[in-house]
Amino acid sequence: MVRMGDFFDLGTVAKRFRFFAVLEAVSWAGLLIGMAFKWIPRLLDALNLGVTDPQIVVGVKIFGPIHGGVFIFYVLIALLAARELEWSRRTTLLALVASIPPFATVWFERWAVRTGQLGELSAGAAAEGAAPAATRS
């Protein structure tokens, strides 16, 4: 498990990739919640359920640009990570495609750690996984 202090350590490209993968998913969540507050009242109003359309768009106005900016940073850091960590074209394509569906960047980051694609983060995960097995007798 990643400690909070380690999560905000952006000293390497792998750590920056992890940070932006999680941040991209969080910004997706904010945008989806904002979209729900915007569109669910309209849907209920259209179905004549007695709900007036309050036009709650503040969530989209806030999280739309945030998500857009984080998305761009994620794509850039994914391309940088692909170059520095020598990812294959397939891995690079997976990282870029993961930026489109909600929360897929976190799935990709976990997969990349597990399969050894994120340098020292993968080595650290392997060491953590091996430690309990080594202590068993």
PDB file of C-alpha atoms in Angstrom:
ATOM      1  CA  MET A   1       0.000   0.000   0.000  1.00  0.00           C
ATOM      2  CA  VAL A   2       1.233   3.499  -0.798  1.00  0.00           C
ATOM      3  CA  ARG A   3       1.761   5.841   2.152  1.00  0.00           C
ATOM      4  CA  MET A   4       0.380   9.361   1.739  1.00  0.00           C
ATOM      5  CA  GLY A   5       3.828  10.949   1.863  1.00  0.00           C
ATOM      6  CA  ASP A   6       5.062   8.570  -0.826  1.00  0.00           C
ATOM      7  CA  PHE A   7       2.067   9.377  -3.021  1.00  0.00           C
ATOM      8  CA  PHE A   8       2.999  13.072  -3.114  1.00  0.00           C
ATOM      9  CA  ASP A   9       6.689  12.335  -3.804  1.00  0.00           C
ATOM     10  CA  LEU A  10       6.973  13.227  -7.499  1.00  0.00           C
ATOM     11  CA  GLY A  11      10.717  12.661  -7.761  1.00  0.00           C
ATOM     12  CA  THR A  12      10.638  10.153 -10.623  1.00  0.00           C
ATOM     13  CA  VAL A  13       8.639   9.728 -13.802  1.00  0.00           C
ATOM     14  CA  ALA A  14       7.014   6.572 -12.394  1.00  0.00           C
ATOM     15  CA  LYS A  15       5.856   8.447  -9.288  1.00  0.00           C
ATOM     16  CA  ARG A  16       4.557  11.336 -11.402  1.00  0.00           C
ATOM     17  CA  PHE A  17       2.690   8.841 -13.579  1.00  0.00           C
ATOM     18  CA  ARG A  18       1.058   7.257 -10.512  1.00  0.00           C
ATOM     19  CA  PHE A  19       0.054  10.680  -9.165  1.00  0.00           C
ATOM     20  CA  PHE A  20      -1.573  11.805 -12.424  1.00  0.00           C
ATOM     21  CA  ALA A  21      -3.266   8.428 -12.981  1.00  0.00           C
ATOM     22  CA  VAL A  22      -5.020   8.740  -9.616  1.00  0.00           C
ATOM     23  CA  LEU A  23      -5.678  12.470 -10.049  1.00  0.00           C
ATOM     24  CA  GLU A  24      -7.253  11.811 -13.467  1.00  0.00           C
ATOM     25  CA  ALA A  25      -9.630   9.282 -11.900  1.00  0.00           C
ATOM     26  CA  VAL A  26     -10.536  11.707  -9.086  1.00  0.00           C
ATOM     27  CA  SER A  27     -11.243  14.479 -11.594  1.00  0.00           C
ATOM     28  CA  TRP A  28     -13.429  12.024 -13.547  1.00  0.00           C
ATOM     29  CA  ALA A  29     -15.419  11.353 -10.373  1.00  0.00           C
ATOM     30  CA  GLY A  30     -15.924  15.079  -9.790  1.00  0.00           C
ATOM     31  CA  LEU A  31     -17.015  15.612 -13.377  1.00  0.00           C
ATOM     32  CA  LEU A  32     -19.454  12.677 -13.278  1.00  0.00           C
ATOM     33  CA  ILE A  33     -20.995  13.959 -10.038  1.00  0.00           C
ATOM     34  CA  GLY A  34     -21.281  17.439 -11.552  1.00  0.00           C
ATOM     35  CA  MET A  35     -22.934  15.993 -14.660  1.00  0.00           C
ATOM     36  CA  ALA A  36     -25.399  14.060 -12.500  1.00  0.00           C
ATOM     37  CA  PHE A  37     -26.399  17.250 -10.654  1.00  0.00           C
ATOM     38  CA  LYS A  38     -26.815  18.971 -14.014  1.00  0.00           C
ATOM     39  CA  TRP A  39     -28.776  16.330 -15.920  1.00  0.00           C
ATOM     40  CA  ILE A  40     -30.823  14.303 -13.393  1.00  0.00           C
ATOM     41  CA  PRO A  41     -33.095  17.264 -12.499  1.00  0.00           C
ATOM     42  CA  ARG A  42     -33.641  17.895 -16.227  1.00  0.00           C
ATOM     43  CA  LEU A  43     -34.553  14.247 -16.749  1.00  0.00           C
ATOM     44  CA  LEU A  44     -36.987  14.285 -13.829  1.00  0.00           C
ATOM     45  CA  ASP A  45     -38.513  17.515 -15.144  1.00  0.00           C
ATOM     46  CA  ALA A  46     -38.885  15.995 -18.615  1.00  0.00           C
ATOM     47  CA  LEU A  47     -40.681  13.009 -17.098  1.00  0.00           C
ATOM     48  CA  ASN A  48     -43.146  15.430 -15.431  1.00  0.00           C
ATOM     49  CA  LEU A  49     -42.303  14.261 -11.946  1.00  0.00           C
ATOM     50  CA  GLY A  50     -42.855  17.698 -10.493  1.00  0.00           C
ATOM     51  CA  VAL A  51     -39.177  18.553 -10.180  1.00  0.00           C
ATOM     52  CA  THR A  52     -38.242  21.974 -11.448  1.00  0.00           C
ATOM     53  CA  ASP A  53     -35.051  22.365 -13.454  1.00  0.00           C
ATOM     54  CA  PRO A  54     -32.657  24.213 -11.122  1.00  0.00           C
ATOM     55  CA  GLN A  55     -29.837  24.349 -13.718  1.00  0.00           C
ATOM     56  CA  ILE A  56     -27.156  23.140 -11.318  1.00  0.00           C
ATOM     57  CA  VAL A  57     -24.114  23.455 -13.546  1.00  0.00           C
ATOM     58  CA  VAL A  58     -21.483  24.603 -11.057  1.00  0.00           C
ATOM     59  CA  GLY A  59     -20.011  21.090 -10.752  1.00  0.00           C
ATOM     60  CA  VAL A  60     -19.461  20.836 -14.493  1.00  0.00           C
ATOM     61  CA  LYS A  61     -18.075  24.380 -14.641  1.00  0.00           C
ATOM     62  CA  ILE A  62     -15.564  23.519 -11.926  1.00  0.00           C
ATOM     63  CA  PHE A  63     -14.627  19.925 -12.724  1.00  0.00           C
ATOM     64  CA  GLY A  64     -14.826  20.189 -16.524  1.00  0.00           C
ATOM     65  CA  PRO A  65     -11.731  22.386 -16.882  1.00  0.00           C
ATOM     66  CA  ILE A  66      -9.962  20.598 -14.020  1.00  0.00           C
ATOM     67  CA  HIS A  67     -10.526  17.231 -15.665  1.00  0.00           C
ATOM     68  CA  GLY A  68      -9.467  18.613 -19.043  1.00  0.00           C
ATOM     69  CA  GLY A  69      -6.193  19.915 -17.636  1.00  0.00           C
ATOM     70  CA  VAL A  70      -5.450  16.756 -15.667  1.00  0.00           C
ATOM     71  CA  PHE A  71      -6.288  14.662 -18.756  1.00  0.00           C
ATOM     72  CA  ILE A  72      -3.711  16.587 -20.802  1.00  0.00           C
ATOM     73  CA  PHE A  73      -1.077  16.203 -18.058  1.00  0.00           C
ATOM     74  CA  TYR A  74      -1.838  12.465 -17.814  1.00  0.00           C
ATOM     75  CA  VAL A  75      -1.353  11.994 -21.574  1.00  0.00           C
ATOM     76  CA  LEU A  76       1.912  13.961 -21.488  1.00  0.00           C
ATOM     77  CA  ILE A  77       3.283  12.068 -18.480  1.00  0.00           C
ATOM     78  CA  ALA A  78       2.213   8.758 -20.067  1.00  0.00           C
ATOM     79  CA  LEU A  79       4.220   9.623 -23.187  1.00  0.00           C
ATOM     80  CA  LEU A  80       7.182  10.672 -21.030  1.00  0.00           C
ATOM     81  CA  ALA A  81       6.931   7.459 -18.997  1.00  0.00           C
ATOM     82  CA  ALA A  82       6.741   5.420 -22.200  1.00  0.00           C
ATOM     83  CA  ARG A  83       9.994   6.965 -23.378  1.00  0.00           C
ATOM     84  CA  GLU A  84      11.895   6.886 -20.076  1.00  0.00           C
ATOM     85  CA  LEU A  85      10.681   3.462 -18.934  1.00  0.00           C
ATOM     86  CA  GLU A  86      10.992   2.004 -22.443  1.00  0.00           C
ATOM     87  CA  TRP A  87       7.400   0.793 -22.722  1.00  0.00           C
ATOM     88  CA  SER A  88       6.367  -1.213 -25.745  1.00  0.00           C
ATOM     89  CA  ARG A  89       3.920   0.311 -28.214  1.00  0.00           C
ATOM     90  CA  ARG A  90       1.200  -1.925 -26.763  1.00  0.00           C
ATOM     91  CA  THR A  91       1.808  -0.687 -23.207  1.00  0.00           C
ATOM     92  CA  THR A  92       1.939   2.931 -24.393  1.00  0.00           C
ATOM     93  CA  LEU A  93      -1.318   2.493 -26.303  1.00  0.00           C
ATOM     94  CA  LEU A  94      -2.958   0.920 -23.235  1.00  0.00           C
ATOM     95  CA  ALA A  95      -1.843   3.866 -21.086  1.00  0.00           C
ATOM     96  CA  LEU A  96      -3.290   6.350 -23.578  1.00  0.00           C
ATOM     97  CA  VAL A  97      -6.548   4.445 -24.097  1.00  0.00           C
ATOM     98  CA  ALA A  98      -6.927   4.166 -20.301  1.00  0.00           C
ATOM     99  CA  SER A  99      -7.343   7.945 -20.186  1.00  0.00           C
ATOM    100  CA  ILE A 100     -10.728   7.722 -21.925  1.00  0.00           C
ATOM    101  CA  PRO A 101     -13.028   5.493 -19.798  1.00  0.00           C
ATOM    102  CA  PRO A 102     -13.683   6.707 -16.254  1.00  0.00           C
ATOM    103  CA  PHE A 103     -11.239   5.338 -13.659  1.00  0.00           C
ATOM    104  CA  ALA A 104      -9.290   3.203 -16.176  1.00  0.00           C
ATOM    105  CA  THR A 105      -6.075   5.105 -15.423  1.00  0.00           C
ATOM    106  CA  VAL A 106      -6.030   3.608 -11.926  1.00  0.00           C
ATOM    107  CA  TRP A 107      -6.576   0.133 -13.376  1.00  0.00           C
ATOM    108  CA  PHE A 108      -3.703   0.706 -15.822  1.00  0.00           C
ATOM    109  CA  GLU A 109      -1.408   2.009 -13.075  1.00  0.00           C
ATOM    110  CA  ARG A 110      -2.083  -1.076 -10.912  1.00  0.00           C
ATOM    111  CA  TRP A 111      -1.501  -3.338 -13.930  1.00  0.00           C
ATOM    112  CA  ALA A 112       1.720  -1.493 -14.802  1.00  0.00           C
ATOM    113  CA  VAL A 113       3.054  -1.900 -11.253  1.00  0.00           C
ATOM    114  CA  ARG A 114       2.111  -5.591 -11.188  1.00  0.00           C
ATOM    115  CA  THR A 115       3.734  -6.343 -14.563  1.00  0.00           C
ATOM    116  CA  GLY A 116       6.951  -4.424 -13.891  1.00  0.00           C
ATOM    117  CA  GLN A 117       6.261  -1.465 -16.188  1.00  0.00           C
ATOM    118  CA  LEU A 118       6.734   1.295 -13.588  1.00  0.00           C
ATOM    119  CA  GLY A 119      10.374   0.945 -12.644  1.00  0.00           C
ATOM    120  CA  GLU A 120      11.054   1.429  -8.943  1.00  0.00           C
ATOM    121  CA  LEU A 121       7.336   1.301  -8.091  1.00  0.00           C
ATOM    122  CA  SER A 122       7.184  -2.190  -9.578  1.00  0.00           C
ATOM    123  CA  ALA A 123      10.382  -3.207  -7.786  1.00  0.00           C
ATOM    124  CA  GLY A 124       8.965  -1.890  -4.500  1.00  0.00           C
ATOM    125  CA  ALA A 125       5.719  -3.791  -5.016  1.00  0.00           C
ATOM    126  CA  ALA A 126       7.633  -6.979  -5.773  1.00  0.00           C
ATOM    127  CA  ALA A 127       9.739  -6.548  -2.631  1.00  0.00           C
ATOM    128  CA  GLU A 128       6.631  -5.968  -0.500  1.00  0.00           C
ATOM    129  CA  GLY A 129       4.969  -9.033  -1.978  1.00  0.00           C
ATOM    130  CA  ALA A 130       8.053 -11.183  -1.464  1.00  0.00           C
ATOM    131  CA  ALA A 131       8.750 -10.123   2.126  1.00  0.00           C
ATOM    132  CA  PRO A 132       5.879 -12.034   3.792  1.00  0.00           C
ATOM    133  CA  ALA A 133       6.708 -15.181   1.818  1.00  0.00           C
ATOM    134  CA  ALA A 134      10.370 -14.993   2.871  1.00  0.00           C
ATOM    135  CA  THR A 135       9.470 -14.763   6.550  1.00  0.00           C
ATOM    136  CA  ARG A 136       7.251 -17.863   6.438  1.00  0.00           C
ATOM    137  CA  SER A 137       8.930 -21.125   7.426  1.00  0.00           C
TER     138      SER A 137
END
